[in-house]
Amino acid sequence: MANAQFSILRIIVILIFVIPILLIATVYYFQDALLFYKVPSEMAIIRYNKHHYPNSEQFLKTPDGINLHGWFVKDKSTKKTPLVFYFGGNASNVEFIVSDKKYIPGIAACTFNYRGYGLSEGEPSEKKIVEDALLIYNTYKNHPNIDSNNITIIGRSLGTGVAIQLASKVKASKLILVSPYDSMINTAYDHYPFLPVKWILKNTFESNKYVGQLTQKTMIIYGDQDTVVSPERTLSLIKAFKNKPKVVVFKGRHHNNVFDDEQYWPSINDFILN
């Protein structure tokens, strides 16, 4: 009888203490893989981009010796044009969105894959990809025939955290945030309320701590049915702005189809050019 009671007690201890500790340790160890879903390159897409946008493929070496792969796409016109810097989501390979340049005619676009994504080397982290974003911005902001008074930073999903931190460091004129969040801590807690995410998350992307100091004219786009970055997270971020942004809500759209709305690209074009 005593042995049976001891066995039951041991099982209870395991259930209460050991399993949660193992779960937390597992999430901590694999969190980078969950946050940074590194999408590989497809050579067919690269060939397509190089064919349709000659001389647009770019390689940029970071101070710590990492080669970043990206694209700088500009129309053939020699007149000065606006420039957009784009930072994608956590499962985004920018090679696949280069062709979206056709939706913003007359506007130059610069975008690079994060470390570890596509042909970019290295391993991603919040600190490193923000540093890389600043390097990319400073490298291309003075490119010939660019209107330095009309530079827009665009971030989507994970990339909004990168875009916001970059905007806090540079003098870009405009900022566009698609499906943004207030912090990765709060976003992670929405999905894993049973975990102490505040204590185990390494890449916190606390955007709400930066937006109050931004001076750029800002537009926020989100879908009201988003279940990845909930509207609550976006609305919380909006409240943190000192200079209130323009807000565009697409009804019935969720995280992965907000850009399918017929007003998505017209809204972006109008904001950049006016």
mmCIF file of C-alpha atoms in Angstrom:
data_model
loop_
_atom_site.group_PDB
_atom_site.id
_atom_site.type_symbol
_atom_site.label_atom_id
_atom_site.label_comp_id
_atom_site.label_asym_id
_atom_site.label_seq_id
_atom_site.Cartn_x
_atom_site.Cartn_y
_atom_site.Cartn_z
ATOM 1 C CA MET A 1 0.000 0.000 0.000
ATOM 2 C CA ALA A 2 2.807 2.390 0.920
ATOM 3 C CA ASN A 3 4.623 1.655 -2.336
ATOM 4 C CA ALA A 4 1.467 2.343 -4.330
ATOM 5 C CA GLN A 5 0.957 5.656 -2.548
ATOM 6 C CA PHE A 6 4.591 6.600 -3.195
ATOM 7 C CA SER A 7 4.208 5.792 -6.905
ATOM 8 C CA ILE A 8 1.102 7.938 -7.147
ATOM 9 C CA LEU A 9 2.883 10.785 -5.347
ATOM 10 C CA ARG A 10 5.841 10.505 -7.717
ATOM 11 C CA ILE A 11 3.526 10.694 -10.732
ATOM 12 C CA ILE A 12 1.848 13.782 -9.287
ATOM 13 C CA VAL A 13 5.229 15.458 -8.712
ATOM 14 C CA ILE A 14 6.250 14.693 -12.296
ATOM 15 C CA LEU A 15 3.007 16.093 -13.662
ATOM 16 C CA ILE A 16 3.187 19.253 -11.557
ATOM 17 C CA PHE A 17 6.886 20.080 -11.778
ATOM 18 C CA VAL A 18 8.943 18.038 -14.216
ATOM 19 C CA ILE A 19 6.739 18.158 -17.329
ATOM 20 C CA PRO A 20 6.209 21.965 -17.211
ATOM 21 C CA ILE A 21 9.957 22.478 -16.744
ATOM 22 C CA LEU A 22 10.693 20.231 -19.726
ATOM 23 C CA LEU A 23 8.087 22.071 -21.801
ATOM 24 C CA ILE A 24 9.550 25.478 -20.944
ATOM 25 C CA ALA A 25 13.080 24.245 -21.660
ATOM 26 C CA THR A 26 11.977 22.834 -25.020
ATOM 27 C CA VAL A 27 10.270 26.074 -26.059
ATOM 28 C CA TYR A 28 13.284 28.110 -24.946
ATOM 29 C CA TYR A 29 15.637 25.925 -26.967
ATOM 30 C CA PHE A 30 13.501 25.914 -30.137
ATOM 31 C CA GLN A 31 12.121 29.471 -29.962
ATOM 32 C CA ASP A 32 14.356 30.807 -32.740
ATOM 33 C CA ALA A 33 13.044 28.140 -35.111
ATOM 34 C CA LEU A 34 9.478 29.119 -34.188
ATOM 35 C CA LEU A 35 10.066 32.854 -34.630
ATOM 36 C CA PHE A 36 12.394 32.780 -37.642
ATOM 37 C CA TYR A 37 11.020 30.333 -40.197
ATOM 38 C CA LYS A 38 13.921 30.483 -42.634
ATOM 39 C CA VAL A 39 12.537 30.076 -46.148
ATOM 40 C CA PRO A 40 15.117 28.772 -48.662
ATOM 41 C CA SER A 41 15.728 30.219 -52.108
ATOM 42 C CA GLU A 42 14.272 28.885 -55.330
ATOM 43 C CA MET A 43 16.621 29.413 -58.247
ATOM 44 C CA ALA A 44 13.697 29.615 -60.675
ATOM 45 C CA ILE A 45 12.392 32.675 -58.809
ATOM 46 C CA ILE A 46 15.856 34.245 -58.747
ATOM 47 C CA ARG A 47 16.225 33.693 -62.497
ATOM 48 C CA TYR A 48 12.774 35.203 -63.071
ATOM 49 C CA ASN A 49 13.658 38.302 -61.037
ATOM 50 C CA LYS A 50 17.015 38.737 -62.751
ATOM 51 C CA HIS A 51 15.373 38.427 -66.169
ATOM 52 C CA HIS A 52 12.574 40.912 -65.485
ATOM 53 C CA TYR A 53 14.654 43.270 -63.333
ATOM 54 C CA PRO A 54 18.209 43.243 -64.773
ATOM 55 C CA ASN A 55 21.046 44.302 -62.453
ATOM 56 C CA SER A 56 18.703 44.330 -59.468
ATOM 57 C CA GLU A 57 20.267 41.452 -57.508
ATOM 58 C CA GLN A 58 22.426 42.702 -54.642
ATOM 59 C CA PHE A 59 24.940 41.306 -52.151
ATOM 60 C CA LEU A 60 25.962 43.271 -49.079
ATOM 61 C CA LYS A 61 28.623 42.286 -46.537
ATOM 62 C CA THR A 62 28.029 43.142 -42.887
ATOM 63 C CA PRO A 63 30.787 44.319 -40.511
ATOM 64 C CA ASP A 64 30.921 40.824 -38.992
ATOM 65 C CA GLY A 65 31.537 39.257 -42.409
ATOM 66 C CA ILE A 66 28.047 37.969 -43.252
ATOM 67 C CA ASN A 67 26.858 38.194 -46.864
ATOM 68 C CA LEU A 68 23.269 39.401 -47.217
ATOM 69 C CA HIS A 69 21.298 38.776 -50.396
ATOM 70 C CA GLY A 70 18.652 41.141 -51.688
ATOM 71 C CA TRP A 71 17.257 43.270 -54.476
ATOM 72 C CA PHE A 72 17.284 46.920 -55.494
ATOM 73 C CA VAL A 73 14.676 47.527 -58.191
ATOM 74 C CA LYS A 74 14.256 50.848 -59.953
ATOM 75 C CA ASP A 75 12.508 51.920 -63.129
ATOM 76 C CA LYS A 76 14.711 52.992 -66.040
ATOM 77 C CA SER A 77 13.726 56.637 -65.633
ATOM 78 C CA THR A 78 16.615 58.943 -64.725
ATOM 79 C CA LYS A 79 14.452 61.334 -62.742
ATOM 80 C CA LYS A 80 14.547 61.195 -58.960
ATOM 81 C CA THR A 81 12.028 58.726 -57.574
ATOM 82 C CA PRO A 82 10.750 57.778 -54.111
ATOM 83 C CA LEU A 83 12.423 54.799 -52.445
ATOM 84 C CA VAL A 84 10.859 52.034 -50.359
ATOM 85 C CA PHE A 85 12.734 49.766 -47.944
ATOM 86 C CA TYR A 86 10.762 46.574 -47.251
ATOM 87 C CA PHE A 87 11.141 44.159 -44.312
ATOM 88 C CA GLY A 88 9.137 40.953 -44.510
ATOM 89 C CA GLY A 89 7.432 38.546 -42.158
ATOM 90 C CA ASN A 90 8.908 35.645 -40.229
ATOM 91 C CA ALA A 91 8.238 33.169 -43.058
ATOM 92 C CA SER A 92 8.986 35.564 -45.894
ATOM 93 C CA ASN A 93 11.632 35.132 -48.567
ATOM 94 C CA VAL A 94 11.778 38.502 -50.307
ATOM 95 C CA GLU A 95 12.653 36.884 -53.640
ATOM 96 C CA PHE A 96 8.986 35.968 -53.900
ATOM 97 C CA ILE A 97 7.759 39.544 -53.474
ATOM 98 C CA VAL A 98 10.190 41.325 -55.823
ATOM 99 C CA SER A 99 7.621 41.022 -58.610
ATOM 100 C CA ASP A 100 5.225 43.095 -56.470
ATOM 101 C CA LYS A 101 7.272 46.075 -57.641
ATOM 102 C CA LYS A 102 4.819 46.240 -60.553
ATOM 103 C CA TYR A 103 2.175 47.487 -58.115
ATOM 104 C CA ILE A 104 4.235 50.564 -57.212
ATOM 105 C CA PRO A 105 5.337 52.009 -60.575
ATOM 106 C CA GLY A 106 7.644 54.994 -60.396
ATOM 107 C CA ILE A 107 8.886 53.966 -56.946
ATOM 108 C CA ALA A 108 12.243 52.274 -56.315
ATOM 109 C CA ALA A 109 12.307 49.313 -53.930
ATOM 110 C CA CYS A 110 15.074 47.828 -51.798
ATOM 111 C CA THR A 111 14.644 44.597 -49.853
ATOM 112 C CA PHE A 112 17.005 42.006 -48.399
ATOM 113 C CA ASN A 113 16.495 38.599 -46.863
ATOM 114 C CA TYR A 114 17.168 38.346 -43.151
ATOM 115 C CA ARG A 115 20.199 36.377 -42.020
ATOM 116 C CA GLY A 116 19.676 32.687 -42.706
ATOM 117 C CA TYR A 117 16.826 33.319 -45.162
ATOM 118 C CA GLY A 118 17.258 32.545 -48.850
ATOM 119 C CA LEU A 119 20.862 33.145 -49.906
ATOM 120 C CA SER A 120 21.659 35.378 -46.931
ATOM 121 C CA GLU A 121 24.231 33.855 -44.603
ATOM 122 C CA GLY A 122 24.291 33.698 -40.814
ATOM 123 C CA GLU A 123 21.675 33.210 -38.114
ATOM 124 C CA PRO A 124 18.906 35.734 -37.400
ATOM 125 C CA SER A 125 18.337 37.568 -34.145
ATOM 126 C CA GLU A 126 16.551 40.796 -33.299
ATOM 127 C CA LYS A 127 19.811 42.626 -32.622
ATOM 128 C CA LYS A 128 21.507 41.474 -35.815
ATOM 129 C CA ILE A 129 18.651 42.036 -38.250
ATOM 130 C CA VAL A 130 18.044 45.541 -36.889
ATOM 131 C CA GLU A 131 21.755 46.277 -37.314
ATOM 132 C CA ASP A 132 21.547 44.871 -40.847
ATOM 133 C CA ALA A 133 18.493 47.024 -41.586
ATOM 134 C CA LEU A 134 20.449 50.149 -40.640
ATOM 135 C CA LEU A 135 23.356 49.048 -42.846
ATOM 136 C CA ILE A 136 20.998 48.449 -45.785
ATOM 137 C CA TYR A 137 19.319 51.819 -45.290
ATOM 138 C CA ASN A 138 22.584 53.749 -45.106
ATOM 139 C CA THR A 139 23.968 51.911 -48.135
ATOM 140 C CA TYR A 140 21.062 52.626 -50.492
ATOM 141 C CA LYS A 141 19.469 55.852 -49.248
ATOM 142 C CA ASN A 142 21.819 57.966 -51.385
ATOM 143 C CA HIS A 143 21.594 55.799 -54.487
ATOM 144 C CA PRO A 144 21.644 57.896 -57.690
ATOM 145 C CA ASN A 145 18.301 59.276 -58.849
ATOM 146 C CA ILE A 146 16.595 58.680 -55.509
ATOM 147 C CA ASP A 147 14.477 61.404 -53.936
ATOM 148 C CA SER A 148 16.052 61.514 -50.483
ATOM 149 C CA ASN A 149 13.076 63.532 -49.238
ATOM 150 C CA ASN A 150 10.666 60.698 -50.002
ATOM 151 C CA ILE A 151 11.967 57.506 -48.410
ATOM 152 C CA THR A 152 9.435 55.076 -46.964
ATOM 153 C CA ILE A 153 10.114 52.141 -44.655
ATOM 154 C CA ILE A 154 7.613 49.285 -44.932
ATOM 155 C CA GLY A 155 7.407 46.370 -42.519
ATOM 156 C CA ARG A 156 5.018 43.448 -42.488
ATOM 157 C CA SER A 157 4.259 41.259 -39.457
ATOM 158 C CA LEU A 158 7.633 40.384 -37.866
ATOM 159 C CA GLY A 159 9.196 43.026 -40.114
ATOM 160 C CA THR A 160 7.167 45.795 -38.472
ATOM 161 C CA GLY A 161 9.373 45.387 -35.404
ATOM 162 C CA VAL A 162 12.446 45.827 -37.599
ATOM 163 C CA ALA A 163 10.915 48.766 -39.486
ATOM 164 C CA ILE A 164 9.943 50.592 -36.290
ATOM 165 C CA GLN A 165 13.384 50.282 -34.723
ATOM 166 C CA LEU A 166 14.991 51.398 -37.983
ATOM 167 C CA ALA A 167 12.627 54.374 -38.230
ATOM 168 C CA SER A 168 13.652 55.424 -34.718
ATOM 169 C CA LYS A 169 17.272 55.685 -35.906
ATOM 170 C CA VAL A 170 16.947 57.365 -39.339
ATOM 171 C CA LYS A 171 15.267 60.312 -41.052
ATOM 172 C CA ALA A 172 12.969 58.476 -43.435
ATOM 173 C CA SER A 173 9.901 60.520 -44.300
ATOM 174 C CA LYS A 174 7.232 57.796 -44.045
ATOM 175 C CA LEU A 175 6.524 54.484 -42.353
ATOM 176 C CA ILE A 176 4.012 51.807 -43.372
ATOM 177 C CA LEU A 177 3.233 48.947 -40.987
ATOM 178 C CA VAL A 178 1.232 45.939 -42.164
ATOM 179 C CA SER A 179 -0.187 43.694 -39.419
ATOM 180 C CA PRO A 180 1.975 45.208 -36.660
ATOM 181 C CA TYR A 181 2.149 44.168 -33.004
ATOM 182 C CA ASP A 182 2.935 46.043 -29.806
ATOM 183 C CA SER A 183 5.554 43.530 -28.642
ATOM 184 C CA MET A 184 6.545 39.971 -29.396
ATOM 185 C CA ILE A 185 6.083 39.201 -25.700
ATOM 186 C CA ASN A 186 2.377 40.047 -25.841
ATOM 187 C CA THR A 187 1.954 38.339 -29.204
ATOM 188 C CA ALA A 188 3.594 35.153 -27.932
ATOM 189 C CA TYR A 189 1.454 35.250 -24.796
ATOM 190 C CA ASP A 190 -1.685 35.383 -26.960
ATOM 191 C CA HIS A 191 -0.665 32.038 -28.460
ATOM 192 C CA TYR A 192 0.990 30.451 -25.411
ATOM 193 C CA PRO A 193 -0.776 31.845 -22.315
ATOM 194 C CA PHE A 194 0.431 28.891 -20.233
ATOM 195 C CA LEU A 195 4.117 29.793 -20.706
ATOM 196 C CA PRO A 196 6.182 32.471 -18.904
ATOM 197 C CA VAL A 197 7.084 34.072 -22.238
ATOM 198 C CA LYS A 198 8.233 37.306 -20.609
ATOM 199 C CA TRP A 199 11.083 35.433 -18.951
ATOM 200 C CA ILE A 200 12.124 33.052 -21.722
ATOM 201 C CA LEU A 201 11.744 35.095 -24.925
ATOM 202 C CA LYS A 202 15.103 36.196 -26.341
ATOM 203 C CA ASN A 203 13.859 38.371 -29.225
ATOM 204 C CA THR A 204 11.204 40.613 -27.718
ATOM 205 C CA PHE A 205 10.689 43.243 -30.470
ATOM 206 C CA GLU A 206 9.085 45.723 -28.072
ATOM 207 C CA SER A 207 7.759 48.100 -30.714
ATOM 208 C CA ASN A 208 5.568 49.935 -28.210
ATOM 209 C CA LYS A 209 8.739 51.333 -26.602
ATOM 210 C CA TYR A 210 9.864 53.002 -29.846
ATOM 211 C CA VAL A 211 6.784 54.392 -31.587
ATOM 212 C CA GLY A 212 6.332 57.282 -29.166
ATOM 213 C CA GLN A 213 9.533 58.871 -30.458
ATOM 214 C CA LEU A 214 8.842 58.444 -34.178
ATOM 215 C CA THR A 215 8.521 61.541 -36.344
ATOM 216 C CA GLN A 216 7.616 59.859 -39.630
ATOM 217 C CA LYS A 217 4.196 60.135 -41.191
ATOM 218 C CA THR A 218 2.821 56.655 -40.521
ATOM 219 C CA MET A 219 0.134 54.381 -41.944
ATOM 220 C CA ILE A 220 -1.002 51.125 -40.345
ATOM 221 C CA ILE A 221 -2.803 48.397 -42.302
ATOM 222 C CA TYR A 222 -4.364 45.309 -40.757
ATOM 223 C CA GLY A 223 -7.162 42.799 -41.224
ATOM 224 C CA ASP A 224 -9.898 42.670 -38.625
ATOM 225 C CA GLN A 225 -9.932 38.841 -38.737
ATOM 226 C CA ASP A 226 -6.197 38.392 -38.086
ATOM 227 C CA THR A 227 -5.542 35.475 -35.721
ATOM 228 C CA VAL A 228 -1.727 35.521 -35.966
ATOM 229 C CA VAL A 229 -1.268 39.117 -34.839
ATOM 230 C CA SER A 230 -4.575 39.876 -33.202
ATOM 231 C CA PRO A 231 -6.231 43.278 -33.770
ATOM 232 C CA GLU A 232 -5.810 43.798 -30.015
ATOM 233 C CA ARG A 233 -2.024 43.810 -30.452
ATOM 234 C CA THR A 234 -2.266 46.288 -33.329
ATOM 235 C CA LEU A 235 -4.647 48.595 -31.468
ATOM 236 C CA SER A 236 -2.345 48.518 -28.445
ATOM 237 C CA LEU A 237 0.529 49.658 -30.665
ATOM 238 C CA ILE A 238 -1.566 52.449 -32.180
ATOM 239 C CA LYS A 239 -2.276 53.814 -28.697
ATOM 240 C CA ALA A 240 1.471 54.067 -28.022
ATOM 241 C CA PHE A 241 2.070 56.521 -30.887
ATOM 242 C CA LYS A 242 2.585 60.152 -29.958
ATOM 243 C CA ASN A 243 1.789 61.262 -33.513
ATOM 244 C CA LYS A 244 -1.301 59.258 -34.385
ATOM 245 C CA PRO A 245 -0.973 57.212 -37.586
ATOM 246 C CA LYS A 246 -3.397 56.797 -40.439
ATOM 247 C CA VAL A 247 -5.191 53.482 -39.902
ATOM 248 C CA VAL A 248 -6.606 51.307 -42.691
ATOM 249 C CA VAL A 249 -8.666 48.281 -41.632
ATOM 250 C CA PHE A 250 -9.620 45.672 -44.211
ATOM 251 C CA LYS A 251 -12.836 43.975 -43.164
ATOM 252 C CA GLY A 252 -12.908 40.199 -43.342
ATOM 253 C CA ARG A 253 -9.170 39.943 -44.011
ATOM 254 C CA HIS A 254 -6.773 37.878 -41.946
ATOM 255 C CA HIS A 255 -3.002 37.754 -41.593
ATOM 256 C CA ASN A 256 -2.150 36.015 -44.841
ATOM 257 C CA ASN A 257 -4.629 37.613 -47.220
ATOM 258 C CA VAL A 258 -4.711 41.257 -46.144
ATOM 259 C CA PHE A 259 -2.580 42.075 -49.197
ATOM 260 C CA ASP A 260 -5.195 40.507 -51.485
ATOM 261 C CA ASP A 261 -7.638 43.309 -50.775
ATOM 262 C CA GLU A 262 -8.215 45.421 -53.876
ATOM 263 C CA GLN A 263 -7.401 48.573 -51.904
ATOM 264 C CA TYR A 264 -4.113 47.277 -50.458
ATOM 265 C CA TRP A 265 -1.704 48.517 -53.130
ATOM 266 C CA PRO A 266 -3.693 51.671 -54.002
ATOM 267 C CA SER A 267 -3.576 52.636 -50.311
ATOM 268 C CA ILE A 268 0.195 52.148 -50.205
ATOM 269 C CA ASN A 269 0.766 53.987 -53.488
ATOM 270 C CA ASP A 270 -1.346 56.934 -52.454
ATOM 271 C CA PHE A 271 0.382 57.195 -49.073
ATOM 272 C CA ILE A 272 3.880 57.118 -50.577
ATOM 273 C CA LEU A 273 3.222 59.598 -53.365
ATOM 274 C CA ASN A 274 1.080 62.126 -51.483
#
